[in-house]
Coordinates of C-alpha atoms in Angstrom, one line a residue:
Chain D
X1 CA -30.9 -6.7 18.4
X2 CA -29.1 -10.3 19.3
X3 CA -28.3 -10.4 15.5
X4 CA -26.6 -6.3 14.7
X5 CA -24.3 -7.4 18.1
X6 CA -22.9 -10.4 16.4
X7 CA -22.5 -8.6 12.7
X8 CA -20.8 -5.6 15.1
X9 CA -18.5 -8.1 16.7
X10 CA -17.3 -9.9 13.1
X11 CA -17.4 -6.2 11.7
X12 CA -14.9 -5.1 14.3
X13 CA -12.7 -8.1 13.5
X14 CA -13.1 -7.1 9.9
X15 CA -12.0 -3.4 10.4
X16 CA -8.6 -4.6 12.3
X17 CA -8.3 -6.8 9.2
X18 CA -7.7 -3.7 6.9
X19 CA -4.8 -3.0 8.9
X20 CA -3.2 -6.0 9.6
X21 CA -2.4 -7.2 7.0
X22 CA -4.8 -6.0 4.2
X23 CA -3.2 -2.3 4.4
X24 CA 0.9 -3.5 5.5
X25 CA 0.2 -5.9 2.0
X26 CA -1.3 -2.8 0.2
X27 CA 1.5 -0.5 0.7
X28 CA 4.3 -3.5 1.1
X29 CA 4.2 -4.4 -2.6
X30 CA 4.3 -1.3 -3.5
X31 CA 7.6 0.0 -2.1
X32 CA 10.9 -1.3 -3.0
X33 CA 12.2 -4.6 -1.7
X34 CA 15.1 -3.2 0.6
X35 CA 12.4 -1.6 2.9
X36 CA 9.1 -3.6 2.5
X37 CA 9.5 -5.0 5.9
X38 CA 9.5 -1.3 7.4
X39 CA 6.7 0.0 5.3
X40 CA 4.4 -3.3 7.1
X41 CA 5.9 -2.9 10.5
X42 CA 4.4 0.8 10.3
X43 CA 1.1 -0.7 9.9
X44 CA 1.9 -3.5 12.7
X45 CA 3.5 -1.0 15.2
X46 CA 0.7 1.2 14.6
X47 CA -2.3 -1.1 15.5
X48 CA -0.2 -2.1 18.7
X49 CA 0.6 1.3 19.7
X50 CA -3.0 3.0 18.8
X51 CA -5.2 0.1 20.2
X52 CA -4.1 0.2 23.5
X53 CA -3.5 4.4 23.8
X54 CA -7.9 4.3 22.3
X55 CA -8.7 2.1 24.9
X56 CA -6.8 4.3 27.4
X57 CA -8.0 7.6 26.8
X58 CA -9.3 8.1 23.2
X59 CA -12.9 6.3 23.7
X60 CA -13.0 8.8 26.5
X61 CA -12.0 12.1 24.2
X62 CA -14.8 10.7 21.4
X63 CA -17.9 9.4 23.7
X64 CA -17.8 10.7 27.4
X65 CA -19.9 13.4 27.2
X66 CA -23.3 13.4 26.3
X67 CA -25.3 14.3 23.7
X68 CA -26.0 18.5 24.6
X69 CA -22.4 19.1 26.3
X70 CA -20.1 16.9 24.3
X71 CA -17.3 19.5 23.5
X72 CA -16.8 21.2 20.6
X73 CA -13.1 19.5 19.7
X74 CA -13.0 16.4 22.2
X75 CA -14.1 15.2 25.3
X76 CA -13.1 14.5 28.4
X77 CA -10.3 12.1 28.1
X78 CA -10.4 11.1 31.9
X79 CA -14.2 10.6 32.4
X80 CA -13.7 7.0 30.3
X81 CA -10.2 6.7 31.1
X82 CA -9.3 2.9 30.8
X83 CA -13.1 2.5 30.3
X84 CA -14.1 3.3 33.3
X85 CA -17.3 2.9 33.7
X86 CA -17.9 1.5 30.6
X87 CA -20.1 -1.6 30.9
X88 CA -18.6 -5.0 28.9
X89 CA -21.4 -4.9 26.5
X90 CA -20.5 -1.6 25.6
X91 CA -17.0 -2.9 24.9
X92 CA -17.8 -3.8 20.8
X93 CA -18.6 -0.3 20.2
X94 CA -15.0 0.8 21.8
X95 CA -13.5 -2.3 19.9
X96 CA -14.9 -0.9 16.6
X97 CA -13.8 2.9 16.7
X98 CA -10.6 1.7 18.1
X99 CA -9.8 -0.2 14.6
X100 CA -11.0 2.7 12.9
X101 CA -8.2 4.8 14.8
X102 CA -5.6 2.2 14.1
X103 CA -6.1 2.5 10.3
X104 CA -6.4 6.4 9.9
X105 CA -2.9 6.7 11.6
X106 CA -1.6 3.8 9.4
X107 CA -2.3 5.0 6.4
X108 CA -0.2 7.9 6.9
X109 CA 2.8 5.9 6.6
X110 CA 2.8 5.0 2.5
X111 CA 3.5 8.7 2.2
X112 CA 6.5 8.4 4.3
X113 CA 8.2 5.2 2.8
X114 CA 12.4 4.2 2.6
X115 CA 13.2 7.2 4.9
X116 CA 11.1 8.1 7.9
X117 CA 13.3 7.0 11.5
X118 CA 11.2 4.0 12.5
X119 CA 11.9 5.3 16.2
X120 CA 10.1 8.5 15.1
X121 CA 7.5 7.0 13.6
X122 CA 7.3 5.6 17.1
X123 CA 6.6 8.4 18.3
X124 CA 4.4 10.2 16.0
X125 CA 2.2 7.6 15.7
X126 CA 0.4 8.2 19.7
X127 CA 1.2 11.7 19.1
X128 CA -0.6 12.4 16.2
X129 CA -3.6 9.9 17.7
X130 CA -4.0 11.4 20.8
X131 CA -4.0 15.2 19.0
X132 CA -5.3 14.6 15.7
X133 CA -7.0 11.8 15.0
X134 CA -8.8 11.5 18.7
X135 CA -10.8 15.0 18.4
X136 CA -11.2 14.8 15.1
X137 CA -13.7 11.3 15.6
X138 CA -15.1 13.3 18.6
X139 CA -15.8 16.2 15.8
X140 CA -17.5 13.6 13.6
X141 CA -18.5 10.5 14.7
X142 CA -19.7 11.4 18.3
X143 CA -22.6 13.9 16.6
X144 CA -23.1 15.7 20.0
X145 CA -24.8 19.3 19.4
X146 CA -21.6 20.8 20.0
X147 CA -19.1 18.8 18.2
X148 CA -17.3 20.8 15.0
X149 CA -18.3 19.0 11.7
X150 CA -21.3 16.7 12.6
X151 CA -23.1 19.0 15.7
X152 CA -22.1 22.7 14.2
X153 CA -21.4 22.7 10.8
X154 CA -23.9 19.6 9.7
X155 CA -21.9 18.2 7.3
X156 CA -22.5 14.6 6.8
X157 CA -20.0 12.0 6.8
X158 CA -20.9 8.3 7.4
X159 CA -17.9 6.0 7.6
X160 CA -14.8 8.4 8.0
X161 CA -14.2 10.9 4.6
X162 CA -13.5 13.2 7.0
X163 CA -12.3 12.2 10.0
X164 CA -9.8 9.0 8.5
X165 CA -9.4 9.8 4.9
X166 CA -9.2 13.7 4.6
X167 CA -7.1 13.5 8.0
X168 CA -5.0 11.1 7.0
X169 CA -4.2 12.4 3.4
X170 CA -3.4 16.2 4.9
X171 CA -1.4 14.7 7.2
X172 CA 0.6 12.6 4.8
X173 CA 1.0 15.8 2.8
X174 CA 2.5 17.8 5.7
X175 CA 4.9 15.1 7.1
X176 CA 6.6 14.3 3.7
X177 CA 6.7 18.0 2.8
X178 CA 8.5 18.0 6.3
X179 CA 10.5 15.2 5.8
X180 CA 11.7 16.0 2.5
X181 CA 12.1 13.7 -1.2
X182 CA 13.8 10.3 -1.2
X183 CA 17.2 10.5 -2.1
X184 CA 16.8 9.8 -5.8
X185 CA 13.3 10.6 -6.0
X186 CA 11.9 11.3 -9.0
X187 CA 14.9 10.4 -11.2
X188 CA 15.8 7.0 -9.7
X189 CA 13.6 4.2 -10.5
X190 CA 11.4 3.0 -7.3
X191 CA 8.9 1.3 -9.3
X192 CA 6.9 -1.5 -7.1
X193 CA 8.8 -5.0 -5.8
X194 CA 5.7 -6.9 -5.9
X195 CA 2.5 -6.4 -6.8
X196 CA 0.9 -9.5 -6.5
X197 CA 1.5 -8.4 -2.1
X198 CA -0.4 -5.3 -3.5
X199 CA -3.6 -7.0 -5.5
X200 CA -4.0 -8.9 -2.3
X201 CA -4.0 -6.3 -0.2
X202 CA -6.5 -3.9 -1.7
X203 CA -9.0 -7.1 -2.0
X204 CA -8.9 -7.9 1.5
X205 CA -9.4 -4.3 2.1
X206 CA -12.3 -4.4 -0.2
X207 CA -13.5 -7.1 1.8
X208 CA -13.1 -5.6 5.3
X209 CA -14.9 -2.2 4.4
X210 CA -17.7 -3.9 4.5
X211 CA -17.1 -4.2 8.5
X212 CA -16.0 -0.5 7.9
X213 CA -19.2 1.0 6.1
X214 CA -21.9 -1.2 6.9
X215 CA -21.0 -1.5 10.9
X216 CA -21.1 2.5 10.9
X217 CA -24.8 2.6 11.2
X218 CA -26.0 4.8 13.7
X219 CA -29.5 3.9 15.3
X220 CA -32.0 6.6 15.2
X221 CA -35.1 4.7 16.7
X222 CA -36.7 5.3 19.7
X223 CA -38.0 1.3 20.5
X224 CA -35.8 -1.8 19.1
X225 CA -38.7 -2.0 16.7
X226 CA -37.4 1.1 14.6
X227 CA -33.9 0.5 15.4
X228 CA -34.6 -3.4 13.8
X229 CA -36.5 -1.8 10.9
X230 CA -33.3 1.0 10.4
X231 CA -30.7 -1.8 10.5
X232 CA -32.3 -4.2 7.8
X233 CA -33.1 -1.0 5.7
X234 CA -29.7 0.8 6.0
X235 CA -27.1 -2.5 5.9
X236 CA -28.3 -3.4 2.7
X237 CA -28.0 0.4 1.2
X238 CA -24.6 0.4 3.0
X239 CA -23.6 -3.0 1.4
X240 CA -24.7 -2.3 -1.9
X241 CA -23.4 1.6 -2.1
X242 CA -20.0 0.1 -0.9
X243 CA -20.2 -2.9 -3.3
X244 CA -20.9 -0.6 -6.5
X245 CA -18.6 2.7 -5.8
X246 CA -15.6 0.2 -6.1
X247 CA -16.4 -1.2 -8.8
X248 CA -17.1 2.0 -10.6
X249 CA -14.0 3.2 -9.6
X250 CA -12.3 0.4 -11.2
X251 CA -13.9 1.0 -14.3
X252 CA -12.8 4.9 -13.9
X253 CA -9.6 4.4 -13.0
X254 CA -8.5 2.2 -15.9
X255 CA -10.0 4.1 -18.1
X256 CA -8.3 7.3 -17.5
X257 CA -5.4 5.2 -17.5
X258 CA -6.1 3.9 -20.7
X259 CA -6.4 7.2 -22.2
X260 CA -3.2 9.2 -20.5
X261 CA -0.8 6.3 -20.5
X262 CA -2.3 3.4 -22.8
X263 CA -2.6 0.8 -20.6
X264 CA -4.9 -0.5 -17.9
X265 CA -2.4 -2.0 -15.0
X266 CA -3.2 -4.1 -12.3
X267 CA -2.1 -1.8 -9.8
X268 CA -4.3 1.0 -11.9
X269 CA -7.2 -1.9 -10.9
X270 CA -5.7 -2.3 -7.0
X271 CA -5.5 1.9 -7.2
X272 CA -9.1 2.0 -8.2
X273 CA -10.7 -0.5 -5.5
X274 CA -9.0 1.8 -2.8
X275 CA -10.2 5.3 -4.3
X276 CA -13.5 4.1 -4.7
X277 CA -14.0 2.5 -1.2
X278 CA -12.5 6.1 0.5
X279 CA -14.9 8.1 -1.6
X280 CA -18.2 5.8 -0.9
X281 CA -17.0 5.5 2.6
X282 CA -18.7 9.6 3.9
X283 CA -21.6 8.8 1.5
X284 CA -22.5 5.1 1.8
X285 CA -25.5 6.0 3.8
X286 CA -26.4 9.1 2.0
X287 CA -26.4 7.9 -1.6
X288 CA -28.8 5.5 -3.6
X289 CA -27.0 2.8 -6.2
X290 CA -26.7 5.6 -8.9
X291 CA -25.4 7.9 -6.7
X292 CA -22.6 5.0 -5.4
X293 CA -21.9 4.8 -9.0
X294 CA -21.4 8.3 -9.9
X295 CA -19.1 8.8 -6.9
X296 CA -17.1 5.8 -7.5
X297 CA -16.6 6.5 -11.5
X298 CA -15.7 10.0 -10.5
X299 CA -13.4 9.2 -7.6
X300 CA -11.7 6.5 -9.8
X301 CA -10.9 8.8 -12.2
X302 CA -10.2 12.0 -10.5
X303 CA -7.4 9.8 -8.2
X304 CA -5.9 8.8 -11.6
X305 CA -5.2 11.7 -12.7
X306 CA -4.5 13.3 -9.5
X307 CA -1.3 11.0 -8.2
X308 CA 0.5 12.6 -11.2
X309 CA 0.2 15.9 -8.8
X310 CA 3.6 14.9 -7.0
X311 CA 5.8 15.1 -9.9
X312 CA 4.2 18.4 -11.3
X313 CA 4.5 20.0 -7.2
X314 CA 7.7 18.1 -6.0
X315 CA 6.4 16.2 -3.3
X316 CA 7.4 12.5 -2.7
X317 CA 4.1 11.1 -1.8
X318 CA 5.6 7.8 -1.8
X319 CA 2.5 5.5 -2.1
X320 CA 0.0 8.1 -3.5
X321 CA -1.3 8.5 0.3
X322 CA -2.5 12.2 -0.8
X323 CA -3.6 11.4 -4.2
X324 CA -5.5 8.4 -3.0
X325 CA -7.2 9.0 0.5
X326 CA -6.8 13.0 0.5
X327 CA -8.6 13.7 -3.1
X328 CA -11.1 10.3 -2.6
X329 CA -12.1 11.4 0.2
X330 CA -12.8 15.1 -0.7
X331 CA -14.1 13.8 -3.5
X332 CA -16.6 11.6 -1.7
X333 CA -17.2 14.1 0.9
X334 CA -18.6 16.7 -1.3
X335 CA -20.6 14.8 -3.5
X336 CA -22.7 13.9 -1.0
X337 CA -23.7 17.4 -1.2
X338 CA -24.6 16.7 -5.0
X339 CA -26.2 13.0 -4.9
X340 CA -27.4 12.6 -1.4
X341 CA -31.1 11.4 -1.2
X342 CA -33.9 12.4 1.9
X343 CA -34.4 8.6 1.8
X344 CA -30.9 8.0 2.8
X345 CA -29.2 8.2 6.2
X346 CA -28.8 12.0 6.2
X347 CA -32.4 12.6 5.1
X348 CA -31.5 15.5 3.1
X349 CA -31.6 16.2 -0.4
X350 CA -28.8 17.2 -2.3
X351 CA -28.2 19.1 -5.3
X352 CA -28.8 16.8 -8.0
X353 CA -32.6 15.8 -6.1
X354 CA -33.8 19.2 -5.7
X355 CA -32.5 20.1 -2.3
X356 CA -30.5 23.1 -3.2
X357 CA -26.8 24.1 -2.5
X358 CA -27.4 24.6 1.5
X359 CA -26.2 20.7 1.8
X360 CA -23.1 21.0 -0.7
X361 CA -21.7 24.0 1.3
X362 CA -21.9 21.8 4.9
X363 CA -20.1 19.5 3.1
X364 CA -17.3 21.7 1.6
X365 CA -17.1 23.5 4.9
X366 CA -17.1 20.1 7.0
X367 CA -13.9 19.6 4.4
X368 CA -12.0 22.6 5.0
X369 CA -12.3 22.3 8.5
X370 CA -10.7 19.0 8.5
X371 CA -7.9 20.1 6.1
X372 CA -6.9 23.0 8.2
X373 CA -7.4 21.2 11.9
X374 CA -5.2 18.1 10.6
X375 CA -2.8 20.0 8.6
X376 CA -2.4 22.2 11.4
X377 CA -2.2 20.0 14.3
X378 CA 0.2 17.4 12.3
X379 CA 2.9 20.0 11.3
X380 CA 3.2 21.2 14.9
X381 CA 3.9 17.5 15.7
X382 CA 6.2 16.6 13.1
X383 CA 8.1 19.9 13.6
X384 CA 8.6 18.8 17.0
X385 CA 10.1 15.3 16.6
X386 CA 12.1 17.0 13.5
X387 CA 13.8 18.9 15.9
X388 CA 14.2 17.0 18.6
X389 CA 15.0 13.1 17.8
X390 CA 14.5 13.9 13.6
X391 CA 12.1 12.5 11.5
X392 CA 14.9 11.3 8.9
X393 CA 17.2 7.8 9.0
X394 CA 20.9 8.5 7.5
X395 CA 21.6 9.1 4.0
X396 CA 23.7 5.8 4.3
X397 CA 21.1 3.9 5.8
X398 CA 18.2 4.9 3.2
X399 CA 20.4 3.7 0.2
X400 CA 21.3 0.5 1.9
X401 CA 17.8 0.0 2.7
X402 CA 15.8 0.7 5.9
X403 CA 15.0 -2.9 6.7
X404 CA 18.6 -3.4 7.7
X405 CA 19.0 -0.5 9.3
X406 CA 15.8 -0.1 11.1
X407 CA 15.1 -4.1 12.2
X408 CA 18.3 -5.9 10.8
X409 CA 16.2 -8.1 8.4
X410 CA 15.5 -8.1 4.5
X411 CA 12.9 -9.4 3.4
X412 CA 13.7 -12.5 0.5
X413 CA 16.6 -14.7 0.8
X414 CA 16.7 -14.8 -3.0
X415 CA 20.0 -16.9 -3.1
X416 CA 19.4 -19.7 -0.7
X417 CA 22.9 -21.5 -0.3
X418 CA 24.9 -18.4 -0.7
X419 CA 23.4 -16.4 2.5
X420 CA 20.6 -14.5 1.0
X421 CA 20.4 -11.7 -1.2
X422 CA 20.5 -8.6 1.0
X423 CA 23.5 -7.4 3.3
X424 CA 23.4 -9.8 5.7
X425 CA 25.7 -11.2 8.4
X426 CA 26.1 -14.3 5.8
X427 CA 27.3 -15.2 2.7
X428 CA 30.4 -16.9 0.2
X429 CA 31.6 -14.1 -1.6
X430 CA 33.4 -11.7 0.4
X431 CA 32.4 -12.4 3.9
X432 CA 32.7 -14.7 6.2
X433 CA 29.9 -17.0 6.9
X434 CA 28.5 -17.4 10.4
X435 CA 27.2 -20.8 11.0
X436 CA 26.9 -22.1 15.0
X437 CA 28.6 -25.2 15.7
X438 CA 25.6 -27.3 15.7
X439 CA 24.8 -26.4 12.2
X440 CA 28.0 -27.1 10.6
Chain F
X1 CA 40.0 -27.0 -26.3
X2 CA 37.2 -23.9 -26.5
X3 CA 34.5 -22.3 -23.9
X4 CA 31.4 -21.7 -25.9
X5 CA 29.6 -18.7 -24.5
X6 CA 25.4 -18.0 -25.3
X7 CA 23.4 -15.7 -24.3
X8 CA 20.0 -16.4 -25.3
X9 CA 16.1 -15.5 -25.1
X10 CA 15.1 -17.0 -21.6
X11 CA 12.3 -19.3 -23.5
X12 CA 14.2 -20.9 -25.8
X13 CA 16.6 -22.0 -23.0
X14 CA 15.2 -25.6 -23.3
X15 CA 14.8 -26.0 -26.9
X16 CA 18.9 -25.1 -27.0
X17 CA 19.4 -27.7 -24.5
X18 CA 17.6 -30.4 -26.0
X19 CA 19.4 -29.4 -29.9
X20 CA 22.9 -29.5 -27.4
X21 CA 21.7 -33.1 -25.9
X22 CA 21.4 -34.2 -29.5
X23 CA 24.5 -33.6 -30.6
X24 CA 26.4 -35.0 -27.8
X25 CA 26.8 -32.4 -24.8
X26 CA 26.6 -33.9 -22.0
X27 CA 27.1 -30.7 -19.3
X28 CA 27.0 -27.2 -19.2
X29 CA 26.8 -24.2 -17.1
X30 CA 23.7 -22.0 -16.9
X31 CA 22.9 -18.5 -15.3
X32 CA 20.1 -16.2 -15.4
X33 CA 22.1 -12.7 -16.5
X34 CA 20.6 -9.5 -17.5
X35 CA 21.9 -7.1 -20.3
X36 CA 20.9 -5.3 -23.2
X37 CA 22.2 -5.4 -27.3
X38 CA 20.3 -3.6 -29.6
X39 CA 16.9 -4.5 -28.6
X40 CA 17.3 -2.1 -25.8
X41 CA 15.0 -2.4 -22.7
X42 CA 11.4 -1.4 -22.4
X43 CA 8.8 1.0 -20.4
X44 CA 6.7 0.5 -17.5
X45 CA 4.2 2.4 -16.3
X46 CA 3.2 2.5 -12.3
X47 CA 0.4 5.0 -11.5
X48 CA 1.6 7.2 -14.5
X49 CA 4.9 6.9 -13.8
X50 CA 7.4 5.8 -16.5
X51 CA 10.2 3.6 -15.8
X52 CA 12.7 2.6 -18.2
X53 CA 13.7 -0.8 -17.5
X54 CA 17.5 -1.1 -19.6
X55 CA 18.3 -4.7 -18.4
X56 CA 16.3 -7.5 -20.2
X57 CA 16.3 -11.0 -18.4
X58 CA 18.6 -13.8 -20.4
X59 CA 20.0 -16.9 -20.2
X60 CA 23.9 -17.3 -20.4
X61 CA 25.2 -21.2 -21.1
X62 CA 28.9 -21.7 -21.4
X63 CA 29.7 -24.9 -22.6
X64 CA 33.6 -26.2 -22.6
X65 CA 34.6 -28.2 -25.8
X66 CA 37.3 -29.6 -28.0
X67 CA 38.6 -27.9 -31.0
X68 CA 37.0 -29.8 -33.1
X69 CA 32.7 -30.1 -31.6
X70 CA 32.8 -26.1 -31.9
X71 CA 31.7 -25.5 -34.8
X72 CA 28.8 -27.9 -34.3
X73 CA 27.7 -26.8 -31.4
X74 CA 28.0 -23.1 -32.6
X75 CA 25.5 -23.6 -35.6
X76 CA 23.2 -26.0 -33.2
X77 CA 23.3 -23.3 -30.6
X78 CA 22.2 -20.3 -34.1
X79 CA 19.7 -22.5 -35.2
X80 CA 17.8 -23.8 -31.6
X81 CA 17.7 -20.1 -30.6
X82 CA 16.9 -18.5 -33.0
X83 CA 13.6 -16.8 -33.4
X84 CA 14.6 -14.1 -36.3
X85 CA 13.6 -11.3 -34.2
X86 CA 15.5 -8.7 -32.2
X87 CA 17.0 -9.5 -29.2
X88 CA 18.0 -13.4 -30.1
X89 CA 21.3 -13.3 -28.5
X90 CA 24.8 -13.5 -29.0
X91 CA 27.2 -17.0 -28.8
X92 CA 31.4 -16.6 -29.0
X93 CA 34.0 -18.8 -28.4
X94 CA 37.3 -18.3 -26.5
X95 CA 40.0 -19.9 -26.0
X96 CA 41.1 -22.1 -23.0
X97 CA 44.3 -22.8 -21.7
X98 CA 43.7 -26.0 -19.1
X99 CA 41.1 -27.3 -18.1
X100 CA 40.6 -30.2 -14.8
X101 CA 37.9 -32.5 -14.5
X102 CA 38.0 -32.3 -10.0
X103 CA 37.2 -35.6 -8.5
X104 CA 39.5 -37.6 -11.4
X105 CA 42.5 -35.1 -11.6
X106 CA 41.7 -35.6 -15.9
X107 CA 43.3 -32.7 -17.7
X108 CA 42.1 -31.0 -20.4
X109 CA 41.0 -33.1 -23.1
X110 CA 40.4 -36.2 -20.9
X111 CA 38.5 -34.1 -18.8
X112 CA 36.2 -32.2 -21.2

């Protein structure tokens, strides 16, 4: 198995990747160029922060127990703590789940953009970690007999629908309903500075799902025979499922964007690689190739249409955080009840191959549960920082822009010679301009 | 002595230069300005969303002459910008009380 440790180590890098910077590019062309700086650091703080608090005690809450007395929520978050007792070899596997920690808490924070205290973000971020995103990988990935949506309920969920997409999508949804509209929003415009950043950034996270989906194999052998057999059998349906999905969903996307608005876009294109890959991520082992497909046209199209929701319902879903990762990866999730095959991962039939409904309602179940456990758990959090340190910068500061207030930077110096563009220290026209003696 | 004032399509900013350069102007100042006339702006659409965008990127070139180039320049300025469609621009002319040419001390028409 000399060859599924390398792939696990390069996957690992891969995951990270999707983070920092694929994800902080993502989101940072989409938001407006006064506070493009903030929506990356989000991302950036957020690896920093998450990485080390995994490593600490959240490898511990998922994998400590074994595989009859695991805990239904978590486990033990002292048993591991720091690793202990983790040998080195083992330390890829902690490596990999720790990225995938990393990521489900960024993505939260496109919902929250031009508004959201970077100091409370600060805090929310371990917060919502250590009680949300922690037992909810325990609940799903860890598959002990015990555990909520993998052990108990059965539902099936390969890569993260559940436990990253779902959870981060509900929890976007409560923390903006908590945190209230931009000032502005939806009458201003706060159309996207740049999205060449964004085109970017969804390709490279095309390109490090791969590390996402295809390093999520679990083995299921008993000698390294099977377990060889398994991983040469499963990567390539992985690959390929992933591969296919997005490009459906391009296709989907743009064309309900053809029809409602009259034009495919390139961020329609950059939506679609995104929606796809969240809704292929639950069912990349489940699904064959037409399977991949159906999901990926469907979740393409079904995300087009449904990131219009915020304007009909009032909430300012910045970045399309609930339209996107919420819906695709419902959307995903419960499909596998319809398209999975008893050759895939899962070995079960679903709907669409004769199995019956019995897998579909797992799934939908395995949904809810997530939905109510992160919405839940996430508006107890957020109602706590709201009214303690608040969630929200000052009405001054969010029309200014948040990179100034928040890190005293802007982004583009758009005027070299007269000081830059944005509000700094600098500048010919009306302030004075600072220059040290050695640059004069 | 006049300032001659354009506001023109952005791509036909170097065919109105070269027509100028032709006839004899030998500087001019140049900004990239945004407005709108009667061509209005124009939508975009982000994830459904429809923006309208009023301001429409141009290019402003003021030119200082004597009395007598303007009306050259004027007509050179029409026909190098022109495309015939909506949106071409405007050019007027103002009058100028002084005008000093820095590093010489040259006043106005010695210094246009």
């Amino acid at each position: 198995m000399d060859g599924y440790y390398a792939f696990m180590l390069i996957a690992t890098a891969l995951v990270l990747m999707m983070t920092v910077p694929a994800l902080a590019l993502f989101y940072g062309g989409m938001s407006r160029s006064k506070s493009v700086l903030n929506m990356m650091m989000m991302s950036y703080i957020a690896a920093a922060i998450v990485g080390i608090l995994y490593v600490a005690v959240g490898w511990s809450m998922g994998w400590s127990g074994d595989v009859a007395s695991g805990g239904t929520f978590f486990a033990s978050p002292f048993d591991m703590l720091w690793l202990k007792d983790v040998a080195t070899e083992g330390y890829v596997s902690v490596m990999f789940q720790m990225t995938f920690a990393i990521i489900t808490v960024a993505l939260i924070s496109g919902a929250v953009a031009d508004r959201m205290k970077f100091s409370a973000w600060v805090v929310f971020v371990p917060l919502w970690a250590l009680l949300c995103y922690f037992p909810m990988a325990h609940m799903v990935f860890s598959c002990t007999e015990d555990s909520l949506i993998c052990g108990r309920i059965g539902a099936q969920d390969y890569a993260g629908g559940t436990a990253v997409h779902i959870n981060a999508g509900v929890a976007a949804l409560v923390l903006v309903l908590l945190l209230g509209k931009r000032i502005g929003w939806p009458k201003d415009q706060m159309r996207p500075h740049n999205l060449t950043l964004t085109m970017l950034g969804a390709g490279l996270l095309w390109f490090g799902w791969y590390g996402f989906n295809v390093g999520s194999i679990v083995f299921t052998g008993t000698t390294d025979e099977e377990n060889l057999a398994q991983f040469f059998s499963e990567t390539g349906r992985t690959f390929a499922n992933t591969t296919l999905a997005t490009m459906a969903a391009i296709l989907g996307w743009l064309l309900i964007e053809r029809l409602m608005h009259g034009k495919a876009t390139s961020l329609g294109a950059a939506s679609g690689i995104v929606a796809g890959l969240v809704a292929i991520t639950p069912a990349a082992g489940a699904v064959d190739i037409e399977g991949a497909v159906a999901i990926g046209v469907i979740a393409g199209a079904v995300c087009a249409w449904a990131v219009g929701l915020k304007y009909k319902l009032g909430y300012d879903d910045s970045l399309d955080v609930v339209g996107v990762h919420l819906v695709g990866g419902i959307v995903g999730t419960v499909l596998i009840g319809v398209f999975s095959t008893s050759d895939g991962a899962g070995g079960i039939d679903g709907l669409l191959y004769g199995g019956g409904a019995g897998s579909l309602g797992d799934q939908v179940l395995g949904v809810l549960v997530a939905v109510v456990f992160s919405g839940v758990v996430t508006a107890i959090i957020a109602l706590a920082i709201k009214f303690t340190m608040g969630l929200r910068i000052d009405e001054e500061d969010e029309v200014e822009g948040i990179d100034l207030a928040a890190h005293g930077e802007t982004a583009y110096d758009l005027h070299t010679g007269m000081g830059g563009g944005g509000g700094g220290k600098t500048g010919v026209l009306g302030t004075q301009p600072v220059v040290t003696e050695g640059a004069r | 002595m006049k300032l001659v004032t354009a506001v023109i399509k952005p791509h036909k900013w170097e065919d109105v230069r070269m027509a100028l350069e032709s006839v004899g102007v030998t500087g001019m100042t140049v900004s990239e300005v945004s407005g709108y006339g009667r061509q209005k702006g124009h939508t975009e659409v982000y994830r459904g969303a429809e923006y309208d965008v009023a301001l429409v990127p141009k290019i402003r070139l003021e030119v200082v002459v004597g009395d007598e180039d303007v009306e050259t320049i004027v007509s050179t300025i029409q026909t190098s910008a022109s495309t015939g469609r909506i949106g071409d621009g405007k050019v007027w002319v103002s009058p100028l009380d002084s005008v000093l040419r820095v590093r010489t001390g040259d006043r106005d028409d010695a210094a246009i």
